[in-house]
JSON list of C-alpha atoms in Angstrom, two decimals:
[
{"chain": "A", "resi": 1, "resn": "UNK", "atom": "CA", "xyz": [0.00, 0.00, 0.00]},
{"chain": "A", "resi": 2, "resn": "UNK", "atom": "CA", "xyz": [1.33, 3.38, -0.93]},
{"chain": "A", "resi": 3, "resn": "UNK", "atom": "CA", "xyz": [1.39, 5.48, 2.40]},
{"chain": "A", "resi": 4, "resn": "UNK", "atom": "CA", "xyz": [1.10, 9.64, 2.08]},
{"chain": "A", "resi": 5, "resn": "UNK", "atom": "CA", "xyz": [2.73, 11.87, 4.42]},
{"chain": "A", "resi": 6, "resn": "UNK", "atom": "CA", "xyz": [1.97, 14.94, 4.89]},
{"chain": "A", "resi": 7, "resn": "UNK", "atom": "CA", "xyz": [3.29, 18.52, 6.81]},
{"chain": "A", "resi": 8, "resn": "UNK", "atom": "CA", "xyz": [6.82, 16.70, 7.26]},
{"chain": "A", "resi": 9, "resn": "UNK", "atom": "CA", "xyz": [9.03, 19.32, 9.01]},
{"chain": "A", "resi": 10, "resn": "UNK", "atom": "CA", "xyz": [10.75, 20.27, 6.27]},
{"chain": "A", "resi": 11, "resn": "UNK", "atom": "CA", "xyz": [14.69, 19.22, 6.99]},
{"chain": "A", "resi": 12, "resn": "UNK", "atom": "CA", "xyz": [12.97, 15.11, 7.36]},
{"chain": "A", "resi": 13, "resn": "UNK", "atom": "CA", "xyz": [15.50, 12.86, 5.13]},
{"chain": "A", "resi": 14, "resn": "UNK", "atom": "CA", "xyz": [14.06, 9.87, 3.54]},
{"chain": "A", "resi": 15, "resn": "UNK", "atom": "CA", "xyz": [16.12, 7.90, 6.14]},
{"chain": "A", "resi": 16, "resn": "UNK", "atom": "CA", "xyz": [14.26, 9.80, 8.63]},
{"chain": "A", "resi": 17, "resn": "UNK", "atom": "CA", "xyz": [11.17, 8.93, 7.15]},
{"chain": "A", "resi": 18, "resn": "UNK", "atom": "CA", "xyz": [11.95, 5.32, 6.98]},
{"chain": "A", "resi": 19, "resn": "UNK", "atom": "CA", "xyz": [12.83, 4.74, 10.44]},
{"chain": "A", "resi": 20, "resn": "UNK", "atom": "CA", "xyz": [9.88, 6.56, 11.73]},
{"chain": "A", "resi": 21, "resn": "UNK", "atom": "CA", "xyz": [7.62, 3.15, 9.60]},
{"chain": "A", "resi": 22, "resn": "UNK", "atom": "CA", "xyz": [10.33, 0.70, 9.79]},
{"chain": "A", "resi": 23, "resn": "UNK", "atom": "CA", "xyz": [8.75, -0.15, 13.65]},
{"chain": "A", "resi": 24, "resn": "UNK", "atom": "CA", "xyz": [4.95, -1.29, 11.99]},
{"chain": "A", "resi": 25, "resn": "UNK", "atom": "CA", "xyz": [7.13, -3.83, 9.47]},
{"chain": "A", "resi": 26, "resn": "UNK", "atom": "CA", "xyz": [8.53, -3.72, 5.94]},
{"chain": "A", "resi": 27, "resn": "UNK", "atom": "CA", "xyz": [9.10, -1.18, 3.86]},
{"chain": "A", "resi": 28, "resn": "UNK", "atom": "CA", "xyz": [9.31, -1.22, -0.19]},
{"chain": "A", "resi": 29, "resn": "UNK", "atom": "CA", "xyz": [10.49, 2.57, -0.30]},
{"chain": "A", "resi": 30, "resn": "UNK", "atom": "CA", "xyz": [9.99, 5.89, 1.77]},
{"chain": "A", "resi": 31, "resn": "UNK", "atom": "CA", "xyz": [10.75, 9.03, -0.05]},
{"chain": "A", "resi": 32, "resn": "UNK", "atom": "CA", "xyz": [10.27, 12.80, 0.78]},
{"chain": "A", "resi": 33, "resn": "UNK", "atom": "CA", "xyz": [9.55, 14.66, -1.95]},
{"chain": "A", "resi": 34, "resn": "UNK", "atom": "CA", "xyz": [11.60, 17.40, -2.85]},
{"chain": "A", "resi": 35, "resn": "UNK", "atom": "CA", "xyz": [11.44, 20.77, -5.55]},
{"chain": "A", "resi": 36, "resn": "UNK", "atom": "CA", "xyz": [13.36, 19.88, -8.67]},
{"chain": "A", "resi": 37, "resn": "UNK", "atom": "CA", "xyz": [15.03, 23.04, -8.85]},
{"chain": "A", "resi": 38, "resn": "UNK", "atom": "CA", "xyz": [16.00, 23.90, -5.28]},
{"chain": "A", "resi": 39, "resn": "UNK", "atom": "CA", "xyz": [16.12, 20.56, -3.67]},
{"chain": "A", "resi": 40, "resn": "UNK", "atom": "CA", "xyz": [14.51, 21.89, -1.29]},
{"chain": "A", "resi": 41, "resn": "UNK", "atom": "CA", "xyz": [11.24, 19.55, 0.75]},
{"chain": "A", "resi": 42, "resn": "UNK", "atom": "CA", "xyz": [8.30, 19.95, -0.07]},
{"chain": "A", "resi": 43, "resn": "UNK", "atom": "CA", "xyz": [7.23, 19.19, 3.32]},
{"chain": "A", "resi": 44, "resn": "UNK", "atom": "CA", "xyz": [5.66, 15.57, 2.31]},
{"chain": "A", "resi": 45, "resn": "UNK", "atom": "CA", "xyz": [6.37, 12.35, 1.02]},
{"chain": "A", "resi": 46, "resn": "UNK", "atom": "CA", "xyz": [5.34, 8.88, 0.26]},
{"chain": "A", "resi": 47, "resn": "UNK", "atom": "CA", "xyz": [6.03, 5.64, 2.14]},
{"chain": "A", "resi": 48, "resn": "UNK", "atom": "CA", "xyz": [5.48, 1.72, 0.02]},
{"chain": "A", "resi": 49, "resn": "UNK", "atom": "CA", "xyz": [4.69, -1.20, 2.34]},
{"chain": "A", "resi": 50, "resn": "UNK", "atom": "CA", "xyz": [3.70, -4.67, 0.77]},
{"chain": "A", "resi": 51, "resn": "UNK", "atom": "CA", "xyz": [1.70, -5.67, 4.03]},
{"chain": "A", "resi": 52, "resn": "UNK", "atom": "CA", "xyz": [-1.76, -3.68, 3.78]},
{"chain": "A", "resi": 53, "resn": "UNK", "atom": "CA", "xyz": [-2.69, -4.66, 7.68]},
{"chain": "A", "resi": 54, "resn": "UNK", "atom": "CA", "xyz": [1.11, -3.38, 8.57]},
{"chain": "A", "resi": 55, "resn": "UNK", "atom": "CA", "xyz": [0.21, -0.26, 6.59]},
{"chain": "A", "resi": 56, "resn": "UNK", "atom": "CA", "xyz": [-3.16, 0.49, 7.85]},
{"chain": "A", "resi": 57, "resn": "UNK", "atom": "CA", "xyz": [-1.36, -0.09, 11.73]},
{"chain": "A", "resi": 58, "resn": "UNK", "atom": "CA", "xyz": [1.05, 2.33, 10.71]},
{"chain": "A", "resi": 59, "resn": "UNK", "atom": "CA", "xyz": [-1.33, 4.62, 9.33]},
{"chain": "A", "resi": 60, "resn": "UNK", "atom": "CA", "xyz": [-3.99, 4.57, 12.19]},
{"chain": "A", "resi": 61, "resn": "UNK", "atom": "CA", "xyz": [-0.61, 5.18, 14.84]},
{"chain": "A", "resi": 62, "resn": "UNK", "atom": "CA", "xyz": [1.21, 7.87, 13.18]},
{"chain": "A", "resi": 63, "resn": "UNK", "atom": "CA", "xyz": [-2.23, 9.66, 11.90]},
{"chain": "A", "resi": 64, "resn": "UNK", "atom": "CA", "xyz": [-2.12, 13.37, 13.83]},
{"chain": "A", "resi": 65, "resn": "UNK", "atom": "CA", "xyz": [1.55, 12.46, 16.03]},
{"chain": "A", "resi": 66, "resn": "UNK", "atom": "CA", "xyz": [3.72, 15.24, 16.14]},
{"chain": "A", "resi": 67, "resn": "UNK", "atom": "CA", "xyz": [6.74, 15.22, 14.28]},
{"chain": "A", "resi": 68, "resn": "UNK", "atom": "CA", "xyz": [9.31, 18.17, 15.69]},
{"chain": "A", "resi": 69, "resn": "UNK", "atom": "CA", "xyz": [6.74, 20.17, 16.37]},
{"chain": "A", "resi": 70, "resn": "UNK", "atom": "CA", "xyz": [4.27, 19.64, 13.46]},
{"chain": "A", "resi": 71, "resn": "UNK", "atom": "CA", "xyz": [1.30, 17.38, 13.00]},
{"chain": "A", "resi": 72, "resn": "UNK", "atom": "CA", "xyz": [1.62, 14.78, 10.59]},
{"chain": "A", "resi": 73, "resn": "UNK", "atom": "CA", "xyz": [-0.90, 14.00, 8.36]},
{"chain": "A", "resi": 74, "resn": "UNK", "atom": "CA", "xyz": [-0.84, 10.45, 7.26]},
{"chain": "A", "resi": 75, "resn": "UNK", "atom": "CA", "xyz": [-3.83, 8.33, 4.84]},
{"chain": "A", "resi": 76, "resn": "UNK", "atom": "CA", "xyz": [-3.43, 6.20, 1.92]},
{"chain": "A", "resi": 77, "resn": "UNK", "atom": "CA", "xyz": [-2.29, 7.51, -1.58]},
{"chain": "A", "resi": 78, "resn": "UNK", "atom": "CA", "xyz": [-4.55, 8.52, -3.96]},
{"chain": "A", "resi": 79, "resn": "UNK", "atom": "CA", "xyz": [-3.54, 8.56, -7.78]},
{"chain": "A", "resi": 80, "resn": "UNK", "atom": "CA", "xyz": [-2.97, 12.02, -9.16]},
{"chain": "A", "resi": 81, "resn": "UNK", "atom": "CA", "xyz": [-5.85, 14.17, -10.44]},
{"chain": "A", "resi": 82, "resn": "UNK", "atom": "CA", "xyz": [-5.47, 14.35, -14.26]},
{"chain": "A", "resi": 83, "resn": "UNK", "atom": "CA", "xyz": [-4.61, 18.23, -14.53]},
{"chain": "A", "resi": 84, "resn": "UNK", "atom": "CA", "xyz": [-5.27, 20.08, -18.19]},
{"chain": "A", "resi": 85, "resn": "UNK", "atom": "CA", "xyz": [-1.29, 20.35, -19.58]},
{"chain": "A", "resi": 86, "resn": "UNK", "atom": "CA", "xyz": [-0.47, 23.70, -21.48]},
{"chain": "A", "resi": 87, "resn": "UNK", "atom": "CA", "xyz": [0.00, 26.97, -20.36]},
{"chain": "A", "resi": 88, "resn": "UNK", "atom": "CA", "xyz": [-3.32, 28.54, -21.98]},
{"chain": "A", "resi": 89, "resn": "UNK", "atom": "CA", "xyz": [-1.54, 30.91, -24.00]},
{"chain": "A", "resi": 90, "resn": "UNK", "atom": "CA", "xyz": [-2.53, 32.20, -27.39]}
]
């Protein structure tokens, strides 16, 4: 199941990440999503884990914790919204 997290502090690593979902049991990935340009977080990332009953677990126990000092938002992934491409210029 793929895990969103969201209003990550923004200096969270994706090691950071990982070890704060390693404890409910096994992760595929954990990533923090960062700005293409500046590198920079975006202040939320995704987390894989194979085990759906491990995920939910994780998700229902870190749902609203605090993460240095901010509340983390944390639900299953939905897919991406199809957005209109192109700039609308004539």
């Amino acid at each position: 199941m793929r895990i969103y997290v969201g209003n990550l502090p923004y200096s969270v690593t994706d090691d950071e990440l990982r070890d704060i979902f390693s404890g409910f049991g096994e992760l595929a990935s954990a990533e923090v999503i960062k700005d293409k340009f500046s590198g920079q977080s975006k202040g939320f990332g995704f987390v894989d884990m194979p085990n759906n009953s491990e995920a939910d677990t994780a998700i229902k126990a870190l749902n609203e914790s605090e993460m240095k000092g901010r509340k983390l938002t944390v639900n299953e992934a939905r897919p991406r919204a199809e957005r209109p491409r192109g700039g609308g210029r004539y």
